[in-house]
Short mmCIF file of C-alpha atoms and ligand atoms in Angstrom, two decimals:
data_model
loop_
_atom_site.label_atom_id
_atom_site.label_comp_id
_atom_site.label_asym_id
_atom_site.label_seq_id
_atom_site.Cartn_x
_atom_site.Cartn_y
_atom_site.Cartn_z
CA MET A 770 -35.00 -97.46 31.53
CA SER A 771 -32.21 -96.86 34.06
CA THR A 772 -32.71 -94.37 36.93
CA PRO A 773 -31.11 -90.99 36.17
CA LEU A 774 -28.04 -90.24 38.24
CA LEU A 775 -28.61 -87.79 41.10
CA CYS A 776 -25.79 -85.37 40.14
CA GLU A 777 -25.68 -85.74 36.34
CA GLY A 778 -24.38 -82.48 34.83
CA ARG A 779 -23.32 -81.00 38.16
CA VAL A 780 -19.83 -79.76 39.02
CA VAL A 781 -18.81 -80.41 42.61
CA ILE A 782 -15.81 -79.24 44.65
CA VAL A 783 -14.77 -81.30 47.66
CA THR A 784 -12.02 -79.85 49.89
CA GLY A 785 -9.64 -82.20 51.71
CA ALA A 786 -10.76 -84.96 49.34
CA GLY A 787 -7.42 -86.78 49.13
CA ARG A 788 -8.33 -89.16 51.94
CA GLY A 789 -10.88 -90.06 54.58
CA LEU A 790 -14.37 -88.60 54.35
CA GLY A 791 -13.55 -86.15 51.56
CA ARG A 792 -12.22 -88.90 49.31
CA SER A 793 -15.33 -90.95 49.96
CA HIS A 794 -17.57 -87.94 49.13
CA ALA A 795 -15.65 -87.27 45.89
CA LEU A 796 -16.01 -90.89 44.71
CA ALA A 797 -19.70 -90.94 45.68
CA TYR A 798 -20.42 -87.71 43.74
CA ALA A 799 -18.60 -89.09 40.70
CA ALA A 800 -20.62 -92.32 40.94
CA GLU A 801 -23.78 -90.14 40.73
CA GLY A 802 -22.56 -88.48 37.55
CA ALA A 803 -20.91 -85.32 38.92
CA ARG A 804 -17.67 -83.85 37.56
CA VAL A 805 -15.49 -83.39 40.63
CA VAL A 806 -12.75 -80.97 41.63
CA VAL A 807 -10.70 -82.93 44.16
CA ASN A 808 -8.87 -80.53 46.47
CA ASP A 809 -6.21 -81.58 48.98
CA LEU A 810 -3.08 -79.89 50.24
CA GLY A 811 -1.66 -83.24 51.34
CA VAL A 812 -0.75 -82.37 54.93
CA GLY A 813 -0.13 -84.58 57.97
CA LEU A 814 -2.66 -85.23 60.70
CA ASP A 815 -1.46 -82.08 62.52
CA GLY A 816 -1.44 -79.89 59.41
CA MET A 817 2.32 -80.06 58.79
CA PRO A 818 3.46 -80.51 55.16
CA GLY A 819 3.23 -84.11 53.92
CA PRO A 820 5.14 -85.92 51.16
CA ASP A 821 2.29 -87.04 48.91
CA SER A 822 -0.31 -85.47 46.63
CA PRO A 823 -3.45 -87.43 47.47
CA ALA A 824 -5.75 -85.16 45.41
CA ARG A 825 -4.17 -86.37 42.18
CA GLN A 826 -4.55 -90.01 43.23
CA VAL A 827 -8.27 -89.60 43.92
CA ALA A 828 -8.85 -87.72 40.64
CA ASP A 829 -7.02 -90.57 38.83
CA GLU A 830 -9.19 -93.10 40.65
CA ILE A 831 -12.38 -91.31 39.50
CA ARG A 832 -11.14 -91.13 35.90
CA ALA A 833 -10.08 -94.80 35.96
CA ALA A 834 -13.67 -95.68 36.91
CA GLY A 835 -14.96 -93.71 33.89
CA GLY A 836 -15.79 -90.47 35.72
CA GLU A 837 -14.53 -86.90 35.30
CA ALA A 838 -12.29 -85.18 37.84
CA VAL A 839 -9.48 -82.66 38.20
CA ALA A 840 -7.10 -82.24 41.11
CA HIS A 841 -6.38 -79.00 42.98
CA GLY A 842 -3.53 -78.95 45.47
CA GLY A 843 -4.01 -75.52 47.09
CA ASP A 844 -4.52 -74.46 50.72
CA ILE A 845 -8.22 -73.66 51.16
CA ALA A 846 -7.53 -71.42 54.16
CA THR A 847 -5.79 -68.80 51.96
CA THR A 848 -7.45 -66.32 49.61
CA GLU A 849 -5.28 -67.52 46.74
CA GLY A 850 -6.05 -71.20 47.44
CA ALA A 851 -9.79 -70.63 47.77
CA ALA A 852 -10.05 -68.32 44.74
CA SER A 853 -7.99 -70.67 42.54
CA LEU A 854 -10.14 -73.61 43.69
CA ILE A 855 -13.33 -71.96 42.41
CA ARG A 856 -11.46 -70.85 39.26
CA THR A 857 -10.36 -74.46 38.65
CA ALA A 858 -13.99 -75.63 38.52
CA LEU A 859 -14.99 -72.79 36.18
CA GLU A 860 -11.98 -73.23 33.89
CA ALA A 861 -12.21 -77.03 33.73
CA TYR A 862 -15.98 -77.40 33.44
CA GLY A 863 -17.48 -73.93 32.93
CA ARG A 864 -19.72 -74.11 35.98
CA LEU A 865 -19.96 -74.78 39.71
CA ASP A 866 -22.98 -76.33 41.41
CA THR A 867 -21.88 -77.72 44.77
CA LEU A 868 -19.17 -76.93 47.31
CA VAL A 869 -18.37 -79.46 50.04
CA ASN A 870 -16.17 -77.90 52.74
CA ASN A 871 -14.44 -80.79 54.48
CA ALA A 872 -10.67 -80.19 54.81
CA GLY A 873 -9.14 -79.94 58.27
CA PHE A 874 -6.80 -81.32 60.90
CA LEU A 875 -6.44 -81.60 64.67
CA ARG A 876 -4.07 -80.28 67.36
CA ASP A 877 -5.63 -81.78 70.48
CA ARG A 878 -4.51 -80.48 73.91
CA MET A 879 -6.17 -79.69 77.23
CA LEU A 880 -6.84 -75.93 77.38
CA VAL A 881 -4.03 -75.19 79.86
CA ASN A 882 -1.51 -76.81 77.47
CA LEU A 883 -2.99 -75.46 74.25
CA ASP A 884 -0.46 -73.18 72.56
CA GLU A 885 -1.57 -70.09 70.68
CA ASP A 886 -0.15 -71.71 67.50
CA ASP A 887 -2.34 -74.80 67.94
CA TRP A 888 -5.35 -72.55 68.51
CA ASP A 889 -4.62 -70.44 65.42
CA ALA A 890 -3.82 -73.38 63.13
CA VAL A 891 -7.03 -75.27 63.92
CA LEU A 892 -9.28 -72.19 63.81
CA ARG A 893 -7.62 -71.22 60.55
CA VAL A 894 -7.97 -74.52 58.68
CA HIS A 895 -11.56 -75.27 59.73
CA LEU A 896 -13.24 -71.90 60.17
CA LYS A 897 -11.34 -69.75 57.68
CA GLY A 898 -11.01 -72.84 55.47
CA HIS A 899 -14.82 -72.93 55.31
CA PHE A 900 -15.32 -69.17 54.99
CA LEU A 901 -12.95 -68.49 52.08
CA PRO A 902 -14.16 -71.15 49.59
CA LEU A 903 -17.75 -70.30 50.58
CA LYS A 904 -17.14 -66.59 49.99
CA HIS A 905 -15.60 -67.13 46.53
CA ALA A 906 -18.27 -69.65 45.47
CA ALA A 907 -21.02 -67.35 46.78
CA ALA A 908 -19.63 -64.40 44.80
CA HIS A 909 -19.79 -66.52 41.63
CA TRP A 910 -23.34 -67.69 42.34
CA ARG A 911 -24.56 -64.19 43.20
CA ALA A 912 -23.13 -62.91 39.89
CA GLU A 913 -24.89 -65.77 38.06
CA ALA A 914 -28.21 -64.94 39.76
CA LYS A 915 -27.81 -61.23 38.94
CA ALA A 916 -27.17 -62.15 35.29
CA GLY A 917 -30.52 -63.97 35.24
CA ARG A 918 -29.05 -67.48 35.59
CA THR A 919 -30.15 -68.29 39.16
CA PRO A 920 -28.22 -71.44 40.10
CA VAL A 921 -29.41 -74.56 41.91
CA ALA A 922 -26.37 -74.31 44.15
CA ARG A 923 -25.56 -76.29 47.27
CA VAL A 924 -22.99 -76.01 50.05
CA VAL A 925 -22.33 -78.80 52.54
CA ASN A 926 -20.19 -77.76 55.51
CA THR A 927 -18.51 -80.12 57.96
CA SER A 928 -19.05 -79.52 61.65
CA SER A 929 -18.63 -82.16 64.35
CA GLY A 930 -20.23 -83.46 67.51
CA ALA A 931 -17.35 -81.60 69.19
CA GLY A 932 -18.80 -78.33 67.90
CA LEU A 933 -22.34 -79.19 68.99
CA LEU A 934 -21.70 -80.60 72.48
CA GLY A 935 -18.02 -79.83 73.15
CA SER A 936 -15.18 -82.35 73.45
CA VAL A 937 -12.59 -82.58 76.21
CA GLY A 938 -9.06 -81.93 74.90
CA GLN A 939 -10.42 -80.25 71.76
CA GLY A 940 -11.09 -76.63 72.80
CA ASN A 941 -9.70 -75.23 69.55
CA TYR A 942 -11.48 -77.80 67.35
CA SER A 943 -14.81 -77.50 69.24
CA ALA A 944 -14.74 -73.70 68.91
CA ALA A 945 -13.98 -73.93 65.17
CA LYS A 946 -16.69 -76.54 64.54
CA ALA A 947 -19.27 -74.54 66.54
CA GLY A 948 -18.27 -71.51 64.46
CA ILE A 949 -18.99 -73.50 61.30
CA VAL A 950 -22.59 -74.00 62.50
CA GLY A 951 -22.99 -70.23 62.95
CA LEU A 952 -21.47 -69.61 59.51
CA THR A 953 -23.84 -72.18 57.98
CA LEU A 954 -26.91 -70.45 59.45
CA VAL A 955 -25.82 -67.02 58.20
CA ALA A 956 -24.85 -68.29 54.74
CA ALA A 957 -28.20 -70.09 54.36
CA ALA A 958 -30.07 -66.90 55.31
CA GLU A 959 -27.97 -64.61 53.10
CA MET A 960 -27.64 -66.82 50.01
CA GLY A 961 -31.15 -68.29 49.68
CA ARG A 962 -32.25 -65.46 47.40
CA TYR A 963 -29.42 -66.35 44.98
CA GLY A 964 -30.45 -70.00 44.67
CA VAL A 965 -27.89 -71.31 47.19
CA GLN A 966 -28.74 -73.79 49.97
CA VAL A 967 -26.27 -74.27 52.82
CA ASN A 968 -26.34 -77.14 55.33
CA ALA A 969 -23.84 -78.79 57.68
CA ILE A 970 -23.10 -82.33 58.75
CA ALA A 971 -21.56 -83.66 61.94
CA PRO A 972 -20.12 -86.98 60.76
CA ALA A 973 -18.44 -89.88 62.51
CA ALA A 974 -16.29 -92.38 60.64
CA ARG A 975 -13.00 -94.18 60.90
CA THR A 976 -10.29 -92.17 59.12
CA ARG A 977 -6.68 -91.45 60.05
CA MET A 978 -8.13 -88.66 62.23
CA THR A 979 -10.16 -91.08 64.34
CA GLU A 980 -8.51 -94.46 63.88
CA ARG A 981 -7.59 -94.54 67.57
CA THR A 982 -11.21 -93.83 68.60
CA PHE A 983 -12.94 -96.20 66.20
CA VAL A 984 -10.37 -99.01 66.44
CA GLU A 985 -12.42 -101.98 65.33
CA ALA A 986 -14.18 -102.47 62.03
CA MET A 987 -17.42 -102.44 64.12
CA ALA A 988 -19.16 -104.57 61.53
CA MET A 989 -22.76 -105.36 62.48
CA PRO A 990 -22.81 -109.07 63.33
CA GLY A 991 -23.99 -111.21 60.45
CA THR A 992 -24.46 -108.29 58.02
CA GLY A 993 -20.88 -107.39 57.15
CA PHE A 994 -21.95 -103.73 57.52
CA ASP A 995 -18.96 -101.68 58.71
CA ALA A 996 -20.77 -98.94 60.61
CA MET A 997 -17.68 -96.71 60.85
CA ALA A 998 -16.74 -96.72 57.15
CA PRO A 999 -16.54 -93.15 55.74
CA GLU A 1000 -18.62 -94.37 52.77
CA ASN A 1001 -21.67 -94.42 55.08
CA VAL A 1002 -21.54 -90.63 55.52
CA SER A 1003 -21.33 -89.75 51.80
CA PRO A 1004 -24.88 -90.65 50.61
CA LEU A 1005 -26.43 -87.82 52.69
CA VAL A 1006 -23.68 -85.43 51.53
CA VAL A 1007 -24.40 -86.33 47.88
CA TRP A 1008 -28.14 -85.84 48.33
CA LEU A 1009 -27.66 -82.49 50.12
CA GLY A 1010 -25.38 -81.43 47.26
CA SER A 1011 -27.88 -82.41 44.56
CA ALA A 1012 -30.89 -80.60 43.11
CA ALA A 1013 -33.10 -83.20 44.84
CA SER A 1014 -32.62 -81.53 48.25
CA ALA A 1015 -34.65 -78.45 47.19
CA GLY A 1016 -36.07 -76.62 50.21
CA VAL A 1017 -33.56 -77.98 52.74
CA THR A 1018 -31.28 -75.24 54.06
CA GLY A 1019 -29.77 -73.96 57.31
CA ARG A 1020 -29.85 -77.44 58.88
CA VAL A 1021 -27.34 -79.58 60.74
CA PHE A 1022 -27.39 -83.37 60.42
CA GLU A 1023 -25.50 -85.91 62.48
CA THR A 1024 -24.63 -88.88 60.30
CA GLU A 1025 -22.75 -92.10 60.96
CA GLY A 1026 -23.22 -95.75 59.98
CA GLY A 1027 -26.83 -96.24 58.92
CA ARG A 1028 -28.13 -93.33 61.03
CA ILE A 1029 -29.15 -89.77 60.04
CA THR A 1030 -30.27 -87.37 62.79
CA VAL A 1031 -31.62 -83.84 62.39
CA MET A 1032 -29.91 -81.81 65.12
CA GLU A 1033 -32.24 -79.35 66.81
CA GLY A 1034 -30.32 -76.28 67.87
CA TRP A 1035 -30.39 -73.63 70.55
CA ARG A 1036 -33.88 -72.34 71.26
CA PRO A 1037 -35.38 -70.43 74.20
CA GLY A 1038 -36.12 -72.67 77.18
CA PRO A 1039 -37.70 -71.62 80.52
CA THR A 1040 -37.75 -67.83 80.88
CA ALA A 1041 -38.65 -65.21 83.50
CA ASP A 1042 -39.19 -61.46 83.09
CA LYS A 1043 -39.34 -59.18 86.12
CA GLY A 1044 -40.23 -56.17 83.96
CA ALA A 1045 -37.49 -54.23 85.84
CA ARG A 1046 -33.80 -54.68 86.69
CA TRP A 1047 -32.97 -57.67 88.93
CA THR A 1048 -30.57 -57.44 91.86
CA PRO A 1049 -27.75 -60.04 91.49
CA SER A 1050 -29.28 -62.20 94.27
CA GLU A 1051 -32.75 -62.05 92.69
CA ALA A 1052 -31.23 -62.87 89.28
CA GLY A 1053 -29.51 -65.91 90.84
CA GLU A 1054 -32.65 -67.11 92.59
CA ALA A 1055 -34.75 -66.76 89.42
CA THR A 1056 -32.04 -68.52 87.36
CA LEU A 1057 -31.92 -71.51 89.72
CA LYS A 1058 -35.71 -71.89 89.39
CA LEU A 1059 -35.45 -71.75 85.60
CA LEU A 1060 -32.63 -74.32 85.56
CA ALA A 1061 -34.80 -76.69 87.60
CA GLU A 1062 -37.39 -76.60 84.79
CA ALA A 1063 -34.88 -76.71 81.90
CA GLU A 1064 -33.66 -79.71 79.91
CA VAL A 1065 -30.26 -81.04 81.01
CA PRO A 1066 -27.74 -80.47 78.17
CA GLY A 1067 -26.08 -83.46 76.45
CA ALA A 1068 -22.78 -84.55 78.01
CA VAL A 1069 -19.56 -83.06 76.64
CA TYR A 1070 -17.62 -85.79 74.75
CA GLY A 1071 -14.94 -87.27 76.96
CA ALA A 1072 -16.22 -85.59 80.16
N1 NAD B 1317 -13.62 -88.77 61.01
C1 NAD B 1317 -14.55 -88.39 61.86
O1 NAD B 1317 -15.12 -89.20 62.65
C2 NAD B 1317 -14.96 -86.95 61.92
C3 NAD B 1317 -15.88 -86.55 62.92
C4 NAD B 1317 -16.31 -85.23 62.95
C5 NAD B 1317 -15.84 -84.34 62.00
N2 NAD B 1317 -14.94 -84.73 61.06
C6 NAD B 1317 -14.48 -83.76 60.07
O2 NAD B 1317 -14.53 -84.32 58.78
C7 NAD B 1317 -13.55 -83.69 57.95
C8 NAD B 1317 -12.69 -84.75 57.26
O3 NAD B 1317 -11.94 -85.43 58.24
P1 NAD B 1317 -11.30 -86.90 58.04
O4 NAD B 1317 -11.66 -87.66 59.26
O5 NAD B 1317 -11.67 -87.41 56.71
O6 NAD B 1317 -9.73 -86.53 58.15
P2 NAD B 1317 -8.49 -86.84 57.14
O7 NAD B 1317 -7.29 -86.37 57.89
O8 NAD B 1317 -8.55 -88.25 56.70
O9 NAD B 1317 -8.78 -85.90 55.88
C9 NAD B 1317 -8.64 -84.50 55.92
C10 NAD B 1317 -7.95 -84.06 54.65
O10 NAD B 1317 -7.89 -82.61 54.64
C11 NAD B 1317 -6.66 -82.24 54.03
N3 NAD B 1317 -6.31 -80.87 54.41
C12 NAD B 1317 -5.90 -80.44 55.64
N4 NAD B 1317 -5.65 -79.13 55.60
C13 NAD B 1317 -5.92 -78.70 54.33
C14 NAD B 1317 -5.87 -77.43 53.68
N5 NAD B 1317 -5.46 -76.34 54.34
N6 NAD B 1317 -6.22 -77.36 52.37
C15 NAD B 1317 -6.62 -78.47 51.71
N7 NAD B 1317 -6.69 -79.68 52.28
C16 NAD B 1317 -6.33 -79.81 53.57
C17 NAD B 1317 -5.66 -83.28 54.54
O11 NAD B 1317 -4.49 -83.35 53.70
C18 NAD B 1317 -6.50 -84.55 54.54
O12 NAD B 1317 -6.32 -85.29 53.35
C19 NAD B 1317 -12.76 -82.75 58.87
O13 NAD B 1317 -13.30 -81.44 58.77
C20 NAD B 1317 -13.04 -83.32 60.24
O14 NAD B 1317 -12.86 -82.36 61.26
C21 NAD B 1317 -14.48 -86.02 61.00
#
């Protein structure tokens, strides 16, 4: 008897799935039996309008391989785009089980050169572009739960090492990706009672976004394993988006190549309590003592 597919019967939305990591996730979900809504606005690396419609190509690719997929070409950072994305899943397949928030782009500049427009565009596509699809999916799932059909729903958000440690030249992107971690924690806490689990990944892979960073194929000698292929990130995303990940929520995972790391977040370190108000000098003296006992934070990328 063949092993059952991990996502048989599930309907999965992947945003920004026309290329890069999102495309790889969409194909991997389809290979595990999911019906996939492939979203992509088809923009350039900086978010400006592009000529092609990559969502349709990926949906065609899934269908050509015998899977089921529909394309959605809307902007996930607008109410209309996010609402119509959820509607597309419900109209095409009558259900929604998993939402993978992945779409985004970069406008890298040092802070002193970062225009307000570049700040707004990057915050908008990543942070609002996570919030709006999540909000509309969550409203559907809450209604299902209230009607006595508690779903086995999953959300996988996409943060970044830049959001966890910071990244020089990416103040806007780091702030957005750190915000996605906060959003993930709140959504996991709020939505658990409605059968929804919410986790985040911080991936690394060679896509058009990072082709200058990960220049080489970086194949492991003798194995032919291309550690920076986006396809290495998708297995964890598929598992997190399946019913098999029951009990896992509110977590952040770094994933690249053959490695998966559970990221352990902010927690209280060394502490001092005077039981009364400090003077500024006393506060400084106490703080220096605490810092001497505290763990040194990880280096900011590019510092
Ligand atoms: N590649 C990496 O190493 C890496 C590292 C950390 C985080 N990430 C994150 O992973 C995600 C995917 O990145 P990628 O490397 O595959 O980049 P990519 O540029 O190859 O793919 C992103 C896709 O999102 C689409 N998109 C952009 N704005 C959109 C919008 N408003 N609505 C719908 N679609 C939109 C683009 O058209 C593009 O196809 C991003 O959130 C990125 O920040 C990537």
